Amino acid sequence: MKLELESVVKTYGTQRALDSLDLTIEDTMCIALIGPSGGGKSTTLRLLAGLESPTSGTIRIDGNEIAHEYWQLREYRQRVGVVFQAFNLFPHFDAITNIALPLEKVHGYSRGKSLEKAGMLLDQFQLTNHRFKKPAELSGGQSQRVAIARAIAPDPDIVFLDEPTSALDPEMTAEVLEAIETLIESKKKLLIATHQMGFAKHAADTVAIIAEGKLVEVGNSSQVIDYPRTARAQKFLKAYLKF
Amino acid sequence: MQPFGESVNGVMRLFSFLPYLSKISICGLGIALMFLLGCSKGRDTQILVVGMELSYPPFEMTDENNQPTGISVEMAQALANRLGKTLRIENIPFAGLIPALKTGKIDLIISSMSRTEERAQSISFSNSYVHTGLCILVSKNGDSHSIKDIDQPGAKVAVKQGTTGHIYANANLKNAEILLFDKESAASLEVAQGKVDAFIYDQISIYLNWKKHSDTTRALLNPFNSESWSIGIRKGNDGLTTQVNQFLADYQASGGFDQLGDKYLSEQKREFKKLGFPFFF
Amino acid sequence: MSRWVSFGCAILLLSLFLHASFSALEYQWNWESALRYKKKFADGWIATLWISALSLFFAFLIGSLVTLCNRVRFLPVRYLSMIYVELTRGTPLLVQIFFFFYVVADAAGIQNRYVVGIAIMAIFSGAYISEILRAGIEGVGESQLLSAKAIGFTEYQTFRYVILPQALRSSLPALAGQTANLIKDSSLLSVIAISEFTLNAQEVNAITYSSFESFFPLAFGYLILTLPIMRLSRSIENRLRFET
């Protein structure tokens, strides 16, 4: 996966979430975006996932510019998967339908095949006994695993995860991180925004620190986290390094 | 409704905190209070409450200041003066007058009400003060000339709820479809628009409604029955009945009715003279 | 205290209240005369049933159509539906009945008052229903729309699979209430001499001078129609319940 963000600006009304962000990452499988809350890492992730368009600037993934036009952008979204912090499952469908419905309606699978694939994924994430439960009946960890299954069901090119464990307690966090690890092991391209430094260091290849809407530092994960070069990065990682 | 529901909720919550005995006693007090309130009926006997429907010009109507006025109102005032009481007029829809009288909400009905056998079973009537009859308002097209012409299969006849027109239609019209209205203006509008074929009501009202829709309706002003208007009094109130009858006799003798006729019905008096109908006081 | 005992106590208190109120009147009860006219009551009740059912059906059609029109990009259509909703909800039903029957229907030459009556109730309730649906739709969380976007749903698919099911569920109590309102509001059609339940009860009252003996069956008759709707709505809500 190759990422190129050139002079990307994103404003919401008067608020400047990304302030001319420049970021280039060559040839990597798993990228972690870290940084302070409100610093712009979620915004960056959303722009990369095609959920929003930048106010100005260009974004290229694997050499191809992400389009701004409605239909092309929608096509792009169909080729990537997104997992949100708040799970964002559909509460009126059970787990298996949450996964199967996009397969059937968006990717053209037959009803049978979509249910089959959904079932397989649920087995893979140890959720076989929960397949007919509605999200309200699932724990946070289980819901997030369903969300991950939903995201990877259509075999997306890239999977984006926006702080997937921030709403979970340590036990459930571990569950979900394990699930994400299996994704990485199966050679899926991943981009994850997270506060879990340990996970970022061990699971990701590249780490980028984004704060105040700008890129602070980027590089190999262990290097950036253990030996931050810029003062801003050092300030941010001080807390982690301390504890 | 919301604040009411919430306050009831609040009261109920408060209630549940009290010990059991207090609850019983409060319940008992509440019920006793309701009975007491219900039983006490001390009303000011210096007021004469007269019920009428104020939508029947020129007998019962309201002026620009929303005050009751008209022939019946002046009659009622004269009667109240005679009895030495203050007059209070209650504006009640016609069909609700008798129930109001029966339950004691009003003392008298002076609303151009005709005396009928059925009504006389529920209330008492004074002597009559107006003699009139039912007439018909028909649409200009069509050639109905009598009540018999109206009573055809497929015909639609409008009547006002609770009036003698309504009673007559129910009892005598075998073929026509009867439509009930609570407003005479709606009924006459329907005749004018051709939605119904006829409207049965008293002579003076048919005349007035015809004037309002003179290009689209005709009035058959020859009454096909005869009725007389009386004052309604609660059954058993014989003392009041005697007083009212006495008043009516005196009022007639002193020319009170003639004065009212000249004041309110001068045009009708002339028209009816032209058409050869007796004027009705 | 068991539920039935509490319920019984409530009914007892209510009956005592009613009894106390009525015994304060000097009222001669006259049930026989009202019973004589039981066919009138029955005919009127059936008429109300039919009128309500048909009006309800068309009201839902109109309401759904108007809700969709509210989201259309073509502005004149959107404004037209907004004006319709505001006018209908902001003016008395009585005025609308007179206007539609004596002016609009007359101009259009529609004579059948039952047809016009059903149309009036449908148009009247349709406005309220569209507002209820609109609130339900707008109540579906932003995160749901984001999810739908992320998985690549089109706007239509988002509406059909994500918004609509959730909007319908959350609108259900209000819709049941509006249905009950429609049934009761239909009594106002009596002013254009539609022979429905209320008019017939009023007629019995006018003939027999027995107001309460006519109006209690009237209230009871409407209860028979509205209570099942509320119960049905409750049971559907419970079956479809989920926490968001």
PDB file of N, CA, C and O in Angstrom, chain A residues 9-38:
ATOM      1  N   VAL A   9      -6.205  19.921   3.045  1.00  0.00           N
ATOM      2  CA  VAL A   9      -6.867  20.791   4.026  1.00  0.00           C
ATOM      3  C   VAL A   9      -8.301  20.311   4.178  1.00  0.00           C
ATOM      4  O   VAL A   9      -8.961  19.990   3.187  1.00  0.00           O
ATOM      5  N   LYS A  10      -8.775  20.226   5.439  1.00  0.00           N
ATOM      6  CA  LYS A  10     -10.181  19.881   5.664  1.00  0.00           C
ATOM      7  C   LYS A  10     -10.737  20.833   6.705  1.00  0.00           C
ATOM      8  O   LYS A  10     -10.235  20.901   7.822  1.00  0.00           O
ATOM      9  N   THR A  11     -11.761  21.583   6.279  1.00  0.00           N
ATOM     10  CA  THR A  11     -12.380  22.492   7.242  1.00  0.00           C
ATOM     11  C   THR A  11     -13.839  22.102   7.462  1.00  0.00           C
ATOM     12  O   THR A  11     -14.539  21.702   6.531  1.00  0.00           O
ATOM     13  N   TYR A  12     -14.266  22.217   8.700  1.00  0.00           N
ATOM     14  CA  TYR A  12     -15.684  22.054   9.027  1.00  0.00           C
ATOM     15  C   TYR A  12     -16.167  23.414   9.500  1.00  0.00           C
ATOM     16  O   TYR A  12     -15.905  23.827  10.610  1.00  0.00           O
ATOM     17  N   GLY A  13     -16.844  24.120   8.615  1.00  0.00           N
ATOM     18  CA  GLY A  13     -17.269  25.468   8.993  1.00  0.00           C
ATOM     19  C   GLY A  13     -16.041  26.328   9.207  1.00  0.00           C
ATOM     20  O   GLY A  13     -15.235  26.538   8.315  1.00  0.00           O
ATOM     21  N   THR A  14     -15.866  26.839  10.435  1.00  0.00           N
ATOM     22  CA  THR A  14     -14.690  27.669  10.705  1.00  0.00           C
ATOM     23  C   THR A  14     -13.543  26.849  11.288  1.00  0.00           C
ATOM     24  O   THR A  14     -12.430  27.334  11.456  1.00  0.00           O
ATOM     25  N   GLN A  15     -13.834  25.583  11.563  1.00  0.00           N
ATOM     26  CA  GLN A  15     -12.805  24.781  12.223  1.00  0.00           C
ATOM     27  C   GLN A  15     -11.925  24.091  11.193  1.00  0.00           C
ATOM     28  O   GLN A  15     -12.414  23.454  10.252  1.00  0.00           O
ATOM     29  N   ARG A  16     -10.621  24.220  11.361  1.00  0.00           N
ATOM     30  CA  ARG A  16      -9.669  23.643  10.431  1.00  0.00           C
ATOM     31  C   ARG A  16      -9.139  22.352  11.026  1.00  0.00           C
ATOM     32  O   ARG A  16      -8.241  22.359  11.847  1.00  0.00           O
ATOM     33  N   ALA A  17      -9.723  21.208  10.583  1.00  0.00           N
ATOM     34  CA  ALA A  17      -9.310  19.950  11.180  1.00  0.00           C
ATOM     35  C   ALA A  17      -7.955  19.497  10.649  1.00  0.00           C
ATOM     36  O   ALA A  17      -7.132  18.958  11.383  1.00  0.00           O
ATOM     37  N   LEU A  18      -7.753  19.674   9.334  1.00  0.00           N
ATOM     38  CA  LEU A  18      -6.456  19.329   8.757  1.00  0.00           C
ATOM     39  C   LEU A  18      -5.879  20.582   8.107  1.00  0.00           C
ATOM     40  O   LEU A  18      -6.526  21.197   7.264  1.00  0.00           O
ATOM     41  N   ASP A  19      -4.686  20.902   8.518  1.00  0.00           N
ATOM     42  CA  ASP A  19      -4.096  22.169   8.100  1.00  0.00           C
ATOM     43  C   ASP A  19      -2.929  21.913   7.160  1.00  0.00           C
ATOM     44  O   ASP A  19      -1.774  21.889   7.576  1.00  0.00           O
ATOM     45  N   SER A  20      -3.246  21.697   5.890  1.00  0.00           N
ATOM     46  CA  SER A  20      -2.217  21.435   4.882  1.00  0.00           C
ATOM     47  C   SER A  20      -1.319  20.272   5.290  1.00  0.00           C
ATOM     48  O   SER A  20      -0.129  20.414   5.560  1.00  0.00           O
ATOM     49  N   LEU A  21      -1.936  19.100   5.332  1.00  0.00           N
ATOM     50  CA  LEU A  21      -1.231  17.899   5.758  1.00  0.00           C
ATOM     51  C   LEU A  21      -0.472  17.307   4.575  1.00  0.00           C
ATOM     52  O   LEU A  21      -1.011  17.123   3.502  1.00  0.00           O
ATOM     53  N   ASP A  22       0.800  17.031   4.796  1.00  0.00           N
ATOM     54  CA  ASP A  22       1.599  16.345   3.769  1.00  0.00           C
ATOM     55  C   ASP A  22       2.096  15.045   4.346  1.00  0.00           C
ATOM     56  O   ASP A  22       2.764  15.025   5.376  1.00  0.00           O
ATOM     57  N   LEU A  23       1.766  13.951   3.679  1.00  0.00           N
ATOM     58  CA  LEU A  23       2.176  12.645   4.215  1.00  0.00           C
ATOM     59  C   LEU A  23       2.423  11.708   3.061  1.00  0.00           C
ATOM     60  O   LEU A  23       1.597  11.584   2.160  1.00  0.00           O
ATOM     61  N   THR A  24       3.567  11.068   3.043  1.00  0.00           N
ATOM     62  CA  THR A  24       3.827  10.045   2.035  1.00  0.00           C
ATOM     63  C   THR A  24       4.342   8.800   2.735  1.00  0.00           C
ATOM     64  O   THR A  24       5.278   8.868   3.528  1.00  0.00           O
ATOM     65  N   ILE A  25       3.689   7.698   2.450  1.00  0.00           N
ATOM     66  CA  ILE A  25       4.151   6.418   2.989  1.00  0.00           C
ATOM     67  C   ILE A  25       4.274   5.455   1.829  1.00  0.00           C
ATOM     68  O   ILE A  25       3.331   5.236   1.081  1.00  0.00           O
ATOM     69  N   GLU A  26       5.477   4.880   1.646  1.00  0.00           N
ATOM     70  CA  GLU A  26       5.683   3.958   0.541  1.00  0.00           C
ATOM     71  C   GLU A  26       5.573   2.531   1.010  1.00  0.00           C
ATOM     72  O   GLU A  26       6.059   2.185   2.067  1.00  0.00           O
ATOM     73  N   ASP A  27       4.948   1.704   0.188  1.00  0.00           N
ATOM     74  CA  ASP A  27       5.049   0.265   0.290  1.00  0.00           C
ATOM     75  C   ASP A  27       5.011  -0.287   1.717  1.00  0.00           C
ATOM     76  O   ASP A  27       6.013  -0.725   2.276  1.00  0.00           O
ATOM     77  N   THR A  28       3.820  -0.255   2.320  1.00  0.00           N
ATOM     78  CA  THR A  28       3.712  -0.817   3.653  1.00  0.00           C
ATOM     79  C   THR A  28       2.398  -1.571   3.754  1.00  0.00           C
ATOM     80  O   THR A  28       1.466  -1.320   3.000  1.00  0.00           O
ATOM     81  N   MET A  29       2.320  -2.530   4.683  1.00  0.00           N
ATOM     82  CA  MET A  29       1.102  -3.315   4.807  1.00  0.00           C
ATOM     83  C   MET A  29       0.160  -2.758   5.865  1.00  0.00           C
ATOM     84  O   MET A  29      -1.042  -2.712   5.679  1.00  0.00           O
ATOM     85  N   CYS A  30       0.758  -2.364   7.004  1.00  0.00           N
ATOM     86  CA  CYS A  30      -0.112  -1.926   8.095  1.00  0.00           C
ATOM     87  C   CYS A  30       0.365  -0.598   8.642  1.00  0.00           C
ATOM     88  O   CYS A  30       1.496  -0.476   9.095  1.00  0.00           O
ATOM     89  N   ILE A  31      -0.512   0.392   8.580  1.00  0.00           N
ATOM     90  CA  ILE A  31      -0.169   1.730   9.056  1.00  0.00           C
ATOM     91  C   ILE A  31      -0.986   2.041  10.304  1.00  0.00           C
ATOM     92  O   ILE A  31      -2.181   1.758  10.362  1.00  0.00           O
ATOM     93  N   ALA A  32      -0.316   2.641  11.305  1.00  0.00           N
ATOM     94  CA  ALA A  32      -1.061   3.106  12.475  1.00  0.00           C
ATOM     95  C   ALA A  32      -0.966   4.617  12.541  1.00  0.00           C
ATOM     96  O   ALA A  32       0.112   5.184  12.390  1.00  0.00           O
ATOM     97  N   LEU A  33      -2.098   5.264  12.730  1.00  0.00           N
ATOM     98  CA  LEU A  33      -2.118   6.717  12.928  1.00  0.00           C
ATOM     99  C   LEU A  33      -2.313   6.954  14.413  1.00  0.00           C
ATOM    100  O   LEU A  33      -3.268   6.458  15.010  1.00  0.00           O
ATOM    101  N   ILE A  34      -1.375   7.682  15.007  1.00  0.00           N
ATOM    102  CA  ILE A  34      -1.572   7.993  16.420  1.00  0.00           C
ATOM    103  C   ILE A  34      -1.483   9.502  16.602  1.00  0.00           C
ATOM    104  O   ILE A  34      -1.032  10.219  15.712  1.00  0.00           O
ATOM    105  N   GLY A  35      -1.940   9.957  17.770  1.00  0.00           N
ATOM    106  CA  GLY A  35      -1.895  11.394  18.014  1.00  0.00           C
ATOM    107  C   GLY A  35      -2.952  11.787  19.022  1.00  0.00           C
ATOM    108  O   GLY A  35      -3.786  10.965  19.402  1.00  0.00           O
ATOM    109  N   PRO A  36      -2.924  13.040  19.462  1.00  0.00           N
ATOM    110  CA  PRO A  36      -3.887  13.485  20.478  1.00  0.00           C
ATOM    111  C   PRO A  36      -5.304  13.510  19.923  1.00  0.00           C
ATOM    112  O   PRO A  36      -5.505  13.634  18.704  1.00  0.00           O
ATOM    113  N   SER A  37      -6.290  13.414  20.814  1.00  0.00           N
ATOM    114  CA  SER A  37      -7.690  13.450  20.381  1.00  0.00           C
ATOM    115  C   SER A  37      -7.975  14.814  19.773  1.00  0.00           C
ATOM    116  O   SER A  37      -7.559  15.840  20.304  1.00  0.00           O
ATOM    117  N   GLY A  38      -8.707  14.808  18.693  1.00  0.00           N
ATOM    118  CA  GLY A  38      -9.018  16.075  18.031  1.00  0.00           C
ATOM    119  C   GLY A  38      -7.863  16.597  17.213  1.00  0.00           C
ATOM    120  O   GLY A  38      -7.913  17.708  16.696  1.00  0.00           O
TER     121      GLY A  38
END
